[in-house]
């Protein structure tokens, strides 16, 4: 996690709390689609119904069909390889017999060797071609299945930070820009369309751990490892969008982006953009790293969460401390406010998250929830009456505010979950993982899609945070990671929900 005053990626990443080693999950596949092993008179559906599984029957049928195709492709490849090996052995035996009748000084021996080498090379090339064709069919079947799930296209990459990016957010007022908070002690504002850096905030003396924008004014709230939170004003002018280049054109440079040096940065850096260095207000009551901050509904108060195990509520106009919210047993990791009500949720390394109610000015109540077994990395509100919590225990849980005794849905993943976000209109949960993946789920826990990731696309190190920006039928999802970049994705919502 972010550290106090850290500036290098080595120091900041080393200061993150170590996570327990976990055993890798293994998947065993039972070959129920094989006609040789299936008892006579028993159909596939009968066998599936007799097996204990939580997967829907239609999905299991689909998986069995896919694995059946894979098995048949490999069987055909295996048979072809056996035949080709026999041809190679036969050719070697014939060449060996011919070689015995040729004198050592016969000039035809060199030609014989050349012929043998040429024949062997042809057979080797045939083996490679057959293998490549067969495996391409298998890979294409996987790609077709994944492509039918959703349409997730890379929109833009935002590069310019000199250290890992912990958090990002979208402004709620016009002009709509992207904000990023980084361990390099700065926060940057970006043009979403062009990827150009528009403004740099350099008022903090430590890692900038979060950034949130005022609901109605051009003000930003940042939390930092220097034990403070800053409120600062910004003014930006969006550049004119340039024509989109043809991404389908062949690229001459095939450099693996994972091999890129740490100091190499694509795009326009922040050194030549306007810089704000003085905060409008500084909130100083914490005794440890301020890990997160957010605006309460209306924008007249803010809440901060700190490693000193407390969350503080401040008046924006006077910067005065209104309440100190204590009770967590270990460091806080995140805080979030409800979009329409005076509710705050804080999460902690003590495996709990707490719901604070400030709707009654004379009294505030608190509820403690213990649904996780490891650090709760974030808990966020949805537009409705739900809270979604993510944890280092590799689970995400959906809770009902009206009855939070137990979660209404549990999502189990293969990696620790960082700062999650939920889209306002479609209520889609975006999960950033330590293993560099980003997955999308609905509120009932059904997996919808996984963002593409390859050597030339996606994050190269852990993904720290996600944020949504919805527009009509399509929406944009933004992700950031410790690889120093933020990425914008276009999510085709109708295609996403159609496959659901």
Tab-separated table of C-alpha atoms in Angstrom:
chain	number	residue	atom	x	y	z
A	1	UNK	CA	0.000	0.000	0.000
A	2	UNK	CA	1.100	3.648	-0.228
A	3	UNK	CA	3.728	4.701	2.265
A	4	UNK	CA	4.473	7.907	4.013
A	5	UNK	CA	6.796	10.082	2.018
A	6	UNK	CA	7.754	7.270	-0.378
A	7	UNK	CA	8.916	8.264	-3.860
A	8	UNK	CA	10.352	5.212	-5.590
A	9	UNK	CA	8.428	2.213	-6.766
A	10	UNK	CA	10.830	-0.044	-4.867
A	11	UNK	CA	10.255	1.688	-1.557
A	12	UNK	CA	6.514	2.055	-1.971
A	13	UNK	CA	5.900	-1.499	-3.057
A	14	UNK	CA	8.152	-2.876	-0.314
A	15	UNK	CA	6.161	-1.042	2.322
A	16	UNK	CA	2.905	-2.664	1.310
A	17	UNK	CA	1.684	-5.058	3.956
A	18	UNK	CA	2.791	-8.585	2.988
A	19	UNK	CA	0.030	-10.913	1.968
A	20	UNK	CA	-0.111	-14.531	3.027
A	21	UNK	CA	1.024	-17.114	0.516
A	22	UNK	CA	-1.857	-19.088	-0.822
A	23	UNK	CA	-1.965	-22.433	-2.518
A	24	UNK	CA	-2.750	-22.253	-6.190
A	25	UNK	CA	-6.128	-23.595	-7.115
A	26	UNK	CA	-6.148	-26.523	-9.491
A	27	UNK	CA	-8.863	-27.497	-11.914
A	28	UNK	CA	-9.497	-31.145	-12.666
A	29	UNK	CA	-11.523	-31.923	-15.768
A	30	UNK	CA	-13.504	-35.125	-15.913
A	31	UNK	CA	-13.804	-36.498	-19.427
A	32	UNK	CA	-17.531	-37.115	-19.375
A	33	UNK	CA	-17.797	-36.396	-23.084
A	34	UNK	CA	-15.794	-39.454	-24.143
A	35	UNK	CA	-17.931	-42.104	-25.802
A	36	UNK	CA	-15.494	-44.822	-24.709
A	37	UNK	CA	-15.899	-44.120	-21.002
A	38	UNK	CA	-19.612	-43.263	-20.993
A	39	UNK	CA	-21.805	-46.186	-19.888
A	40	UNK	CA	-24.278	-47.415	-22.486
A	41	UNK	CA	-27.701	-45.865	-22.326
A	42	UNK	CA	-26.609	-42.883	-20.219
A	43	UNK	CA	-26.840	-39.479	-21.854
A	44	UNK	CA	-24.640	-36.475	-21.059
A	45	UNK	CA	-27.450	-34.608	-19.308
A	46	UNK	CA	-28.064	-37.593	-17.019
A	47	UNK	CA	-24.414	-37.686	-16.050
A	48	UNK	CA	-24.325	-33.933	-15.415
A	49	UNK	CA	-27.402	-34.056	-13.224
A	50	UNK	CA	-25.771	-36.716	-11.091
A	51	UNK	CA	-22.685	-34.624	-10.437
A	52	UNK	CA	-22.408	-32.075	-7.628
A	53	UNK	CA	-21.763	-28.684	-9.188
A	54	UNK	CA	-22.985	-25.131	-8.771
A	55	UNK	CA	-22.618	-24.322	-12.471
A	56	UNK	CA	-25.815	-24.015	-14.534
A	57	UNK	CA	-26.513	-27.087	-16.639
A	58	UNK	CA	-26.390	-25.127	-19.913
A	59	UNK	CA	-22.971	-23.724	-19.030
A	60	UNK	CA	-21.679	-27.191	-18.164
A	61	UNK	CA	-22.945	-28.524	-21.500
A	62	UNK	CA	-21.106	-25.676	-23.237
A	63	UNK	CA	-17.882	-26.428	-21.342
A	64	UNK	CA	-18.111	-30.144	-22.121
A	65	UNK	CA	-18.634	-29.433	-25.823
A	66	UNK	CA	-15.600	-27.139	-25.854
A	67	UNK	CA	-13.351	-29.631	-24.059
A	68	UNK	CA	-14.649	-32.358	-26.358
A	69	UNK	CA	-13.533	-30.338	-29.375
A	70	UNK	CA	-10.118	-29.817	-27.777
A	71	UNK	CA	-9.771	-33.542	-27.076
A	72	UNK	CA	-10.680	-34.482	-30.645
A	73	UNK	CA	-8.201	-31.963	-32.067
A	74	UNK	CA	-5.386	-33.377	-29.951
A	75	UNK	CA	-6.369	-36.946	-30.828
A	76	UNK	CA	-6.197	-36.122	-34.549
A	77	UNK	CA	-2.868	-34.402	-34.025
A	78	UNK	CA	-1.562	-37.409	-32.102
A	79	UNK	CA	-2.571	-39.830	-34.864
A	80	UNK	CA	-0.976	-37.633	-37.552
A	81	UNK	CA	2.241	-37.399	-35.519
A	82	UNK	CA	2.405	-41.200	-35.227
A	83	UNK	CA	2.048	-41.589	-39.007
A	84	UNK	CA	4.695	-38.955	-39.669
A	85	UNK	CA	7.079	-40.603	-37.219
A	86	UNK	CA	6.621	-43.901	-39.067
A	87	UNK	CA	7.462	-42.179	-42.343
A	88	UNK	CA	10.587	-40.674	-40.777
A	89	UNK	CA	11.692	-44.071	-39.412
A	90	UNK	CA	11.076	-45.724	-42.780
A	91	UNK	CA	13.069	-43.038	-44.581
A	92	UNK	CA	15.954	-43.364	-42.114
A	93	UNK	CA	16.049	-47.137	-42.581
A	94	UNK	CA	16.081	-46.772	-46.396
A	95	UNK	CA	18.829	-44.165	-46.248
A	96	UNK	CA	20.884	-46.335	-43.920
A	97	UNK	CA	20.585	-49.330	-46.288
A	98	UNK	CA	21.592	-47.229	-49.290
A	99	UNK	CA	24.551	-45.821	-47.418
A	100	UNK	CA	26.015	-49.281	-46.817
A	101	UNK	CA	26.354	-49.979	-50.584
A	102	UNK	CA	28.101	-46.710	-51.311
A	103	UNK	CA	31.906	-46.598	-51.167
A	104	UNK	CA	33.463	-44.002	-48.927
A	105	UNK	CA	35.021	-42.268	-51.913
A	106	UNK	CA	31.914	-42.245	-54.063
A	107	UNK	CA	30.989	-38.624	-54.876
A	108	UNK	CA	27.298	-39.550	-54.715
A	109	UNK	CA	27.521	-39.865	-50.900
A	110	UNK	CA	27.403	-36.118	-50.516
A	111	UNK	CA	24.301	-35.962	-52.684
A	112	UNK	CA	22.742	-38.751	-50.621
A	113	UNK	CA	23.307	-36.798	-47.425
A	114	UNK	CA	21.825	-33.707	-49.008
A	115	UNK	CA	18.752	-35.662	-50.118
A	116	UNK	CA	18.294	-37.146	-46.636
A	117	UNK	CA	18.669	-33.762	-44.991
A	118	UNK	CA	16.192	-32.219	-47.410
A	119	UNK	CA	13.618	-34.998	-46.861
A	120	UNK	CA	13.959	-34.790	-43.085
A	121	UNK	CA	13.578	-31.004	-43.220
A	122	UNK	CA	10.383	-31.366	-45.256
A	123	UNK	CA	8.904	-33.817	-42.763
A	124	UNK	CA	9.899	-31.599	-39.848
A	125	UNK	CA	8.246	-28.638	-41.499
A	126	UNK	CA	5.113	-30.716	-42.114
A	127	UNK	CA	5.003	-31.661	-38.429
A	128	UNK	CA	5.284	-28.020	-37.392
A	129	UNK	CA	2.604	-26.923	-39.868
A	130	UNK	CA	0.183	-29.634	-38.740
A	131	UNK	CA	0.748	-28.816	-35.058
A	132	UNK	CA	0.348	-25.090	-35.641
A	133	UNK	CA	-2.877	-25.554	-37.608
A	134	UNK	CA	-4.382	-27.816	-34.951
A	135	UNK	CA	-3.476	-25.584	-32.037
A	136	UNK	CA	-4.723	-22.527	-33.932
A	137	UNK	CA	-8.154	-24.135	-34.159
A	138	UNK	CA	-8.151	-24.699	-30.403
A	139	UNK	CA	-7.033	-21.168	-29.603
A	140	UNK	CA	-9.585	-19.691	-32.000
A	141	UNK	CA	-12.358	-21.614	-30.251
A	142	UNK	CA	-11.345	-20.017	-26.976
A	143	UNK	CA	-11.188	-16.568	-28.558
A	144	UNK	CA	-14.639	-16.961	-30.056
A	145	UNK	CA	-16.066	-17.954	-26.688
A	146	UNK	CA	-14.435	-15.023	-24.920
A	147	UNK	CA	-15.447	-12.565	-27.639
A	148	UNK	CA	-19.082	-13.588	-27.386
A	149	UNK	CA	-19.133	-12.692	-23.718
A	150	UNK	CA	-18.627	-8.971	-24.090
A	151	UNK	CA	-17.010	-6.252	-26.171
A	152	UNK	CA	-14.195	-4.603	-24.227
A	153	UNK	CA	-11.993	-2.343	-26.337
A	154	UNK	CA	-8.988	-0.318	-25.279
A	155	UNK	CA	-9.813	3.382	-25.493
A	156	UNK	CA	-6.667	5.234	-24.405
A	157	UNK	CA	-3.543	4.856	-22.265
A	158	UNK	CA	-2.525	7.635	-19.877
A	159	UNK	CA	1.215	7.661	-19.189
A	160	UNK	CA	3.230	10.327	-17.416
A	161	UNK	CA	3.550	9.389	-13.746
A	162	UNK	CA	6.988	8.481	-12.413
A	163	UNK	CA	5.735	5.912	-9.898
A	164	UNK	CA	2.790	3.612	-9.296
A	165	UNK	CA	-0.781	4.949	-9.500
A	166	UNK	CA	-2.874	4.121	-6.446
A	167	UNK	CA	-6.211	5.699	-7.331
A	168	UNK	CA	-8.184	7.400	-10.090
A	169	UNK	CA	-11.494	9.219	-10.398
A	170	UNK	CA	-13.716	11.001	-12.934
A	171	UNK	CA	-14.916	14.580	-12.457
A	172	UNK	CA	-18.634	15.069	-11.852
A	173	UNK	CA	-18.755	18.476	-13.557
A	174	UNK	CA	-18.006	19.781	-17.055
A	175	UNK	CA	-15.374	19.503	-18.441
A	176	UNK	CA	-15.184	15.788	-17.683
A	177	UNK	CA	-11.575	14.777	-17.035
A	178	UNK	CA	-9.720	11.888	-15.466
A	179	UNK	CA	-7.733	12.326	-12.246
A	180	UNK	CA	-4.945	10.016	-11.055
A	181	UNK	CA	-3.128	9.835	-7.698
A	182	UNK	CA	0.410	8.471	-7.641
A	183	UNK	CA	3.236	7.468	-5.334
A	184	UNK	CA	5.386	10.057	-7.149
A	185	UNK	CA	3.835	12.735	-4.820
A	186	UNK	CA	1.601	14.155	-7.543
A	187	UNK	CA	-1.945	14.048	-8.892
A	188	UNK	CA	-2.565	14.540	-12.607
A	189	UNK	CA	-5.648	15.560	-14.585
A	190	UNK	CA	-6.051	14.079	-18.083
A	191	UNK	CA	-8.117	14.626	-21.189
A	192	UNK	CA	-10.099	11.411	-21.590
A	193	UNK	CA	-10.354	11.673	-25.385
A	194	UNK	CA	-6.774	12.609	-26.241
A	195	UNK	CA	-4.823	11.139	-23.315
A	196	UNK	CA	-3.044	14.467	-22.831
A	197	UNK	CA	-2.050	15.597	-19.346
A	198	UNK	CA	-3.812	18.897	-18.550
A	199	UNK	CA	-2.738	19.810	-15.007
A	200	UNK	CA	-0.455	18.624	-12.223
A	201	UNK	CA	-1.004	19.041	-8.474
A	202	UNK	CA	2.280	19.010	-6.540
A	203	UNK	CA	1.248	20.237	-3.090
A	204	UNK	CA	1.871	17.010	-1.169
A	205	UNK	CA	5.138	15.928	0.435
A	206	UNK	CA	4.325	12.214	0.250
A	207	UNK	CA	2.629	9.602	-1.871
A	208	UNK	CA	-0.810	10.707	-3.119
A	209	UNK	CA	-3.036	7.779	-2.198
A	210	UNK	CA	-6.490	8.853	-3.416
A	211	UNK	CA	-8.291	11.504	-5.431
A	212	UNK	CA	-11.996	12.452	-5.473
A	213	UNK	CA	-13.813	15.359	-7.141
A	214	UNK	CA	-16.423	17.738	-5.698
A	215	UNK	CA	-19.986	16.933	-6.843
A	216	UNK	CA	-20.736	20.434	-8.217
A	217	UNK	CA	-17.546	22.546	-8.210
A	218	UNK	CA	-14.115	22.286	-9.809
A	219	UNK	CA	-12.378	21.134	-6.644
A	220	UNK	CA	-10.392	17.986	-5.902
A	221	UNK	CA	-9.729	16.154	-2.626
A	222	UNK	CA	-6.475	14.212	-2.285
A	223	UNK	CA	-5.142	12.069	0.580
A	224	UNK	CA	-1.422	11.589	1.135
A	225	UNK	CA	1.304	9.756	2.993
A	226	UNK	CA	2.373	13.116	4.451
A	227	UNK	CA	-0.494	12.637	7.003
A	228	UNK	CA	-2.695	15.302	5.406
A	229	UNK	CA	-5.577	15.648	2.985
A	230	UNK	CA	-5.708	18.614	0.602
A	231	UNK	CA	-8.603	20.399	-1.072
A	232	UNK	CA	-7.517	22.299	-4.173
A	233	UNK	CA	-9.166	24.068	-7.106
A	234	UNK	CA	-8.411	23.437	-10.753
A	235	UNK	CA	-9.183	25.011	-14.127
A	236	UNK	CA	-8.533	23.078	-17.320
A	237	UNK	CA	-9.280	23.506	-21.001
A	238	UNK	CA	-9.804	20.394	-23.082
A	239	UNK	CA	-7.690	20.048	-26.247
A	240	UNK	CA	-9.269	19.455	-29.645
A	241	UNK	CA	-9.468	15.690	-30.271
A	242	UNK	CA	-7.205	14.451	-33.064
A	243	UNK	CA	-8.293	11.841	-35.657
A	244	UNK	CA	-8.067	8.334	-34.259
A	245	UNK	CA	-5.155	6.405	-35.815
A	246	UNK	CA	-5.775	3.098	-37.552
A	247	UNK	CA	-5.066	0.578	-34.817
A	248	UNK	CA	-5.363	-2.279	-37.291
A	249	UNK	CA	-2.303	-1.143	-39.230
A	250	UNK	CA	0.759	-3.417	-38.833
A	251	UNK	CA	3.317	-2.315	-36.277
A	252	UNK	CA	7.027	-2.486	-37.012
A	253	UNK	CA	7.971	-2.566	-33.357
A	254	UNK	CA	7.296	-5.883	-31.667
A	255	UNK	CA	8.865	-5.028	-28.329
A	256	UNK	CA	7.211	-6.821	-25.428
A	257	UNK	CA	5.873	-4.077	-23.193
A	258	UNK	CA	6.655	-6.196	-20.147
A	259	UNK	CA	10.360	-5.843	-21.023
A	260	UNK	CA	10.186	-2.070	-21.086
A	261	UNK	CA	12.577	-0.348	-18.722
A	262	UNK	CA	11.100	1.179	-15.580
A	263	UNK	CA	12.161	4.636	-16.644
A	264	UNK	CA	10.604	4.481	-20.087
A	265	UNK	CA	7.320	6.388	-20.342
A	266	UNK	CA	5.090	6.602	-23.374
A	267	UNK	CA	2.913	9.613	-24.042
A	268	UNK	CA	3.302	13.142	-22.845
A	269	UNK	CA	4.884	13.649	-19.425
A	270	UNK	CA	3.641	16.047	-16.765
A	271	UNK	CA	6.694	18.336	-16.779
A	272	UNK	CA	5.322	20.876	-19.293
A	273	UNK	CA	1.749	21.203	-18.011
A	274	UNK	CA	0.361	23.830	-15.606
A	275	UNK	CA	1.135	22.989	-11.988
A	276	UNK	CA	-0.834	23.790	-8.814
A	277	UNK	CA	1.328	23.773	-5.693
A	278	UNK	CA	-0.845	25.411	-3.007
A	279	UNK	CA	-3.960	23.825	-1.510
A	280	UNK	CA	-7.149	25.746	-0.797
A	281	UNK	CA	-7.492	23.858	2.497
A	282	UNK	CA	-5.232	21.421	4.381
A	283	UNK	CA	-6.696	18.856	6.802
A	284	UNK	CA	-4.072	17.926	9.413
A	285	UNK	CA	-5.628	15.984	12.304
A	286	UNK	CA	-4.277	12.495	11.530
A	287	UNK	CA	-1.217	10.913	13.118
A	288	UNK	CA	-0.468	8.535	10.262
A	289	UNK	CA	-0.714	8.032	6.522
A	290	UNK	CA	-4.026	9.262	5.096
A	291	UNK	CA	-4.944	6.433	2.795
A	292	UNK	CA	-8.269	7.678	1.370
A	293	UNK	CA	-10.749	10.579	1.421
A	294	UNK	CA	-14.189	11.312	-0.027
A	295	UNK	CA	-16.862	14.038	-0.213
A	296	UNK	CA	-20.135	13.623	1.660
A	297	UNK	CA	-23.323	14.279	-0.291
A	298	UNK	CA	-23.624	18.019	-0.963
A	299	UNK	CA	-19.862	18.591	-0.837
A	300	UNK	CA	-19.814	20.620	2.402
A	301	UNK	CA	-18.064	17.913	4.446
A	302	UNK	CA	-15.346	15.360	3.731
A	303	UNK	CA	-14.249	12.153	5.430
A	304	UNK	CA	-10.672	10.834	5.597
A	305	UNK	CA	-9.308	7.385	6.506
A	306	UNK	CA	-5.863	6.877	8.012
A	307	UNK	CA	-3.348	4.300	9.167
A	308	UNK	CA	-3.799	5.762	12.666
A	309	UNK	CA	-6.963	3.540	12.804
A	310	UNK	CA	-9.349	6.501	12.711
A	311	UNK	CA	-11.572	8.224	10.170
A	312	UNK	CA	-12.153	11.964	10.501
A	313	UNK	CA	-15.081	14.111	9.394
A	314	UNK	CA	-14.261	17.740	8.445
A	315	UNK	CA	-16.113	20.902	7.501
A	316	UNK	CA	-14.869	22.025	4.106
A	317	UNK	CA	-15.375	25.759	4.631
A	318	UNK	CA	-13.512	25.968	7.947
A	319	UNK	CA	-11.291	22.854	7.749
A	320	UNK	CA	-12.406	22.056	11.306
A	321	UNK	CA	-12.618	18.503	12.638
A	322	UNK	CA	-16.254	17.582	13.318
A	323	UNK	CA	-16.007	13.905	14.347
A	324	UNK	CA	-13.220	11.400	14.868
A	325	UNK	CA	-14.544	7.946	14.006
A	326	UNK	CA	-12.631	5.383	16.065
A	327	UNK	CA	-13.216	1.683	16.628
A	328	UNK	CA	-11.161	-0.200	14.068
A	329	UNK	CA	-8.431	-2.402	15.576
A	330	UNK	CA	-5.937	-1.949	12.731
A	331	UNK	CA	-5.066	0.470	9.935
A	332	UNK	CA	-7.838	1.720	7.675
A	333	UNK	CA	-7.546	0.927	3.984
A	334	UNK	CA	-10.422	2.852	2.380
A	335	UNK	CA	-13.475	5.032	2.924
A	336	UNK	CA	-16.502	5.742	0.744
A	337	UNK	CA	-19.621	7.915	1.007
A	338	UNK	CA	-23.160	7.217	-0.176
A	339	UNK	CA	-24.142	9.192	-3.328
A	340	UNK	CA	-27.461	10.467	-1.919
A	341	UNK	CA	-27.429	9.933	1.869
A	342	UNK	CA	-25.160	10.914	4.756
A	343	UNK	CA	-23.652	7.455	5.138
A	344	UNK	CA	-19.970	6.512	5.311
A	345	UNK	CA	-18.351	3.086	5.077
A	346	UNK	CA	-14.766	2.476	6.223
A	347	UNK	CA	-12.694	-0.672	5.659
A	348	UNK	CA	-9.692	-1.931	7.587
A	349	UNK	CA	-6.935	-4.486	7.922
A	350	UNK	CA	-8.823	-5.868	10.935
A	351	UNK	CA	-10.976	-7.869	8.402
A	352	UNK	CA	-14.059	-5.701	9.067
A	353	UNK	CA	-15.817	-2.749	7.512
A	354	UNK	CA	-18.005	-0.275	9.396
A	355	UNK	CA	-21.101	1.645	8.372
A	356	UNK	CA	-21.404	5.136	9.925
A	357	UNK	CA	-24.793	6.888	9.843
A	358	UNK	CA	-24.846	10.725	9.991
A	359	UNK	CA	-28.398	11.230	8.774
A	360	UNK	CA	-29.453	12.377	12.261
A	361	UNK	CA	-27.332	15.474	13.113
A	362	UNK	CA	-27.661	14.897	16.849
A	363	UNK	CA	-26.381	11.321	16.858
A	364	UNK	CA	-24.363	9.038	14.640
A	365	UNK	CA	-24.562	5.257	14.778
A	366	UNK	CA	-22.089	2.599	13.647
A	367	UNK	CA	-22.488	-1.014	12.529
A	368	UNK	CA	-19.621	-3.493	12.276
A	369	UNK	CA	-19.556	-6.223	9.600
A	370	UNK	CA	-17.280	-9.257	9.817
A	371	UNK	CA	-17.833	-11.092	6.561
A	372	UNK	CA	-14.186	-11.431	5.481
A	373	UNK	CA	-11.177	-13.397	6.733
A	374	UNK	CA	-8.417	-11.015	5.601
A	375	UNK	CA	-7.858	-7.308	5.015
A	376	UNK	CA	-10.906	-5.521	3.590
A	377	UNK	CA	-9.299	-3.457	0.835
A	378	UNK	CA	-12.420	-1.446	-0.045
A	379	UNK	CA	-16.150	-1.201	0.525
A	380	UNK	CA	-18.334	0.966	-1.711
A	381	UNK	CA	-21.979	1.984	-1.975
A	382	UNK	CA	-24.150	1.426	-5.022
A	383	UNK	CA	-26.879	3.762	-6.246
A	384	UNK	CA	-29.435	1.444	-4.638
A	385	UNK	CA	-29.354	0.025	-1.127
A	386	UNK	CA	-26.271	-2.155	-1.432
A	387	UNK	CA	-22.683	-2.208	-0.215
A	388	UNK	CA	-20.002	-4.161	-2.092
A	389	UNK	CA	-16.848	-5.146	-0.208
A	390	UNK	CA	-13.584	-6.586	-1.543
A	391	UNK	CA	-10.794	-8.274	0.368
A	392	UNK	CA	-7.363	-9.839	0.301
A	393	UNK	CA	-9.144	-13.129	1.060
A	394	UNK	CA	-9.934	-13.210	-2.692
A	395	UNK	CA	-13.650	-12.658	-2.257
A	396	UNK	CA	-16.099	-9.874	-3.058
A	397	UNK	CA	-19.404	-9.724	-1.183
A	398	UNK	CA	-22.629	-7.879	-1.941
A	399	UNK	CA	-24.675	-6.687	1.039
A	400	UNK	CA	-28.186	-5.289	1.448
A	401	UNK	CA	-28.290	-2.136	3.601
A	402	UNK	CA	-31.699	-3.150	4.922
A	403	UNK	CA	-30.465	-6.516	6.162
A	404	UNK	CA	-26.699	-6.837	6.471
A	405	UNK	CA	-26.551	-9.935	8.641
A	406	UNK	CA	-25.165	-11.951	5.741
A	407	UNK	CA	-24.164	-11.157	2.134
A	408	UNK	CA	-26.723	-11.663	-0.617
A	409	UNK	CA	-23.968	-12.708	-3.071
A	410	UNK	CA	-20.353	-13.863	-2.794
A	411	UNK	CA	-17.829	-13.727	-5.633
A	412	UNK	CA	-14.778	-15.987	-5.261
A	413	UNK	CA	-11.684	-15.151	-7.283
A	414	UNK	CA	-8.122	-16.411	-7.689
A	415	UNK	CA	-6.338	-13.266	-6.508
A	416	UNK	CA	-6.541	-10.514	-3.898
A	417	UNK	CA	-9.008	-7.743	-4.791
A	418	UNK	CA	-8.080	-4.059	-4.582
A	419	UNK	CA	-10.250	-0.902	-4.857
A	420	UNK	CA	-13.465	-1.940	-6.583
A	421	UNK	CA	-16.092	0.216	-8.283
A	422	UNK	CA	-19.735	-0.264	-9.297
A	423	UNK	CA	-21.295	1.382	-12.350
A	424	UNK	CA	-24.230	3.631	-11.439
A	425	UNK	CA	-26.645	2.746	-14.257
A	426	UNK	CA	-26.053	-0.952	-14.927
A	427	UNK	CA	-24.613	-1.806	-11.488
A	428	UNK	CA	-21.669	-3.770	-12.881
A	429	UNK	CA	-18.836	-4.508	-10.438
A	430	UNK	CA	-15.259	-4.018	-11.701
A	431	UNK	CA	-12.650	-5.984	-9.751
A	432	UNK	CA	-8.949	-5.008	-9.973
A	433	UNK	CA	-6.620	-7.823	-8.926
A	434	UNK	CA	-3.066	-8.269	-7.713
A	435	UNK	CA	-2.490	-10.709	-10.590
A	436	UNK	CA	-2.998	-7.882	-13.170
A	437	UNK	CA	-6.477	-9.014	-14.189
A	438	UNK	CA	-9.674	-6.928	-14.221
A	439	UNK	CA	-12.960	-8.834	-14.115
A	440	UNK	CA	-16.576	-7.685	-14.437
A	441	UNK	CA	-19.470	-9.185	-12.456
A	442	UNK	CA	-23.118	-8.370	-11.955
A	443	UNK	CA	-24.696	-7.817	-8.537
A	444	UNK	CA	-25.793	-11.450	-8.271
A	445	UNK	CA	-22.200	-12.639	-8.627
A	446	UNK	CA	-22.354	-13.796	-12.268
A	447	UNK	CA	-19.138	-13.194	-14.173
A	448	UNK	CA	-19.683	-11.079	-17.291
A	449	UNK	CA	-16.240	-10.512	-18.780
A	450	UNK	CA	-12.522	-10.119	-18.257
A	451	UNK	CA	-10.657	-7.187	-19.739
A	452	UNK	CA	-8.147	-8.170	-22.439
A	453	UNK	CA	-4.552	-8.464	-21.329
A	454	UNK	CA	-1.486	-9.351	-23.395
A	455	UNK	CA	2.101	-8.224	-23.907
A	456	UNK	CA	0.852	-5.163	-25.775
A	457	UNK	CA	-2.402	-4.488	-23.942
A	458	UNK	CA	-3.387	-4.172	-20.303
A	459	UNK	CA	-1.441	-3.711	-17.093
A	460	UNK	CA	1.987	-5.239	-16.499
A	461	UNK	CA	1.816	-5.062	-12.706
A	462	UNK	CA	-0.959	-5.252	-10.129
A	463	UNK	CA	-4.126	-3.251	-10.837
A	464	UNK	CA	-4.897	-0.921	-7.924
A	465	UNK	CA	-8.229	0.742	-8.711
A	466	UNK	CA	-11.134	1.006	-11.165
A	467	UNK	CA	-13.609	3.818	-11.939
A	468	UNK	CA	-16.649	4.082	-14.240
A	469	UNK	CA	-17.818	6.851	-16.562
A	470	UNK	CA	-21.184	6.005	-18.105
A	471	UNK	CA	-22.634	7.615	-21.206
A	472	UNK	CA	-25.994	6.457	-22.619
A	473	UNK	CA	-25.841	2.845	-23.855
A	474	UNK	CA	-22.048	2.597	-23.674
A	475	UNK	CA	-19.693	3.387	-20.862
A	476	UNK	CA	-16.010	3.732	-20.137
A	477	UNK	CA	-14.089	1.886	-17.451
A	478	UNK	CA	-10.781	3.266	-16.217
A	479	UNK	CA	-8.112	1.226	-14.481
A	480	UNK	CA	-4.770	2.105	-12.930
A	481	UNK	CA	-1.886	0.064	-11.615
A	482	UNK	CA	1.577	0.034	-10.182
A	483	UNK	CA	3.004	-0.057	-13.715
A	484	UNK	CA	2.652	3.777	-13.710
A	485	UNK	CA	-0.184	3.944	-16.225
A	486	UNK	CA	-3.939	4.362	-16.326
A	487	UNK	CA	-5.994	2.754	-19.090
A	488	UNK	CA	-9.403	3.651	-20.469
A	489	UNK	CA	-11.679	0.906	-21.829
A	490	UNK	CA	-14.899	1.137	-23.819
A	491	UNK	CA	-17.449	-1.393	-22.534
A	492	UNK	CA	-20.307	-2.265	-24.890
A	493	UNK	CA	-23.079	-2.660	-22.324
A	494	UNK	CA	-25.760	-4.149	-24.649
A	495	UNK	CA	-23.306	-6.828	-25.853
A	496	UNK	CA	-22.196	-7.424	-22.289
A	497	UNK	CA	-25.699	-7.989	-20.960
A	498	UNK	CA	-26.898	-9.916	-24.004
A	499	UNK	CA	-24.533	-12.785	-23.262
A	500	UNK	CA	-25.616	-12.794	-19.615
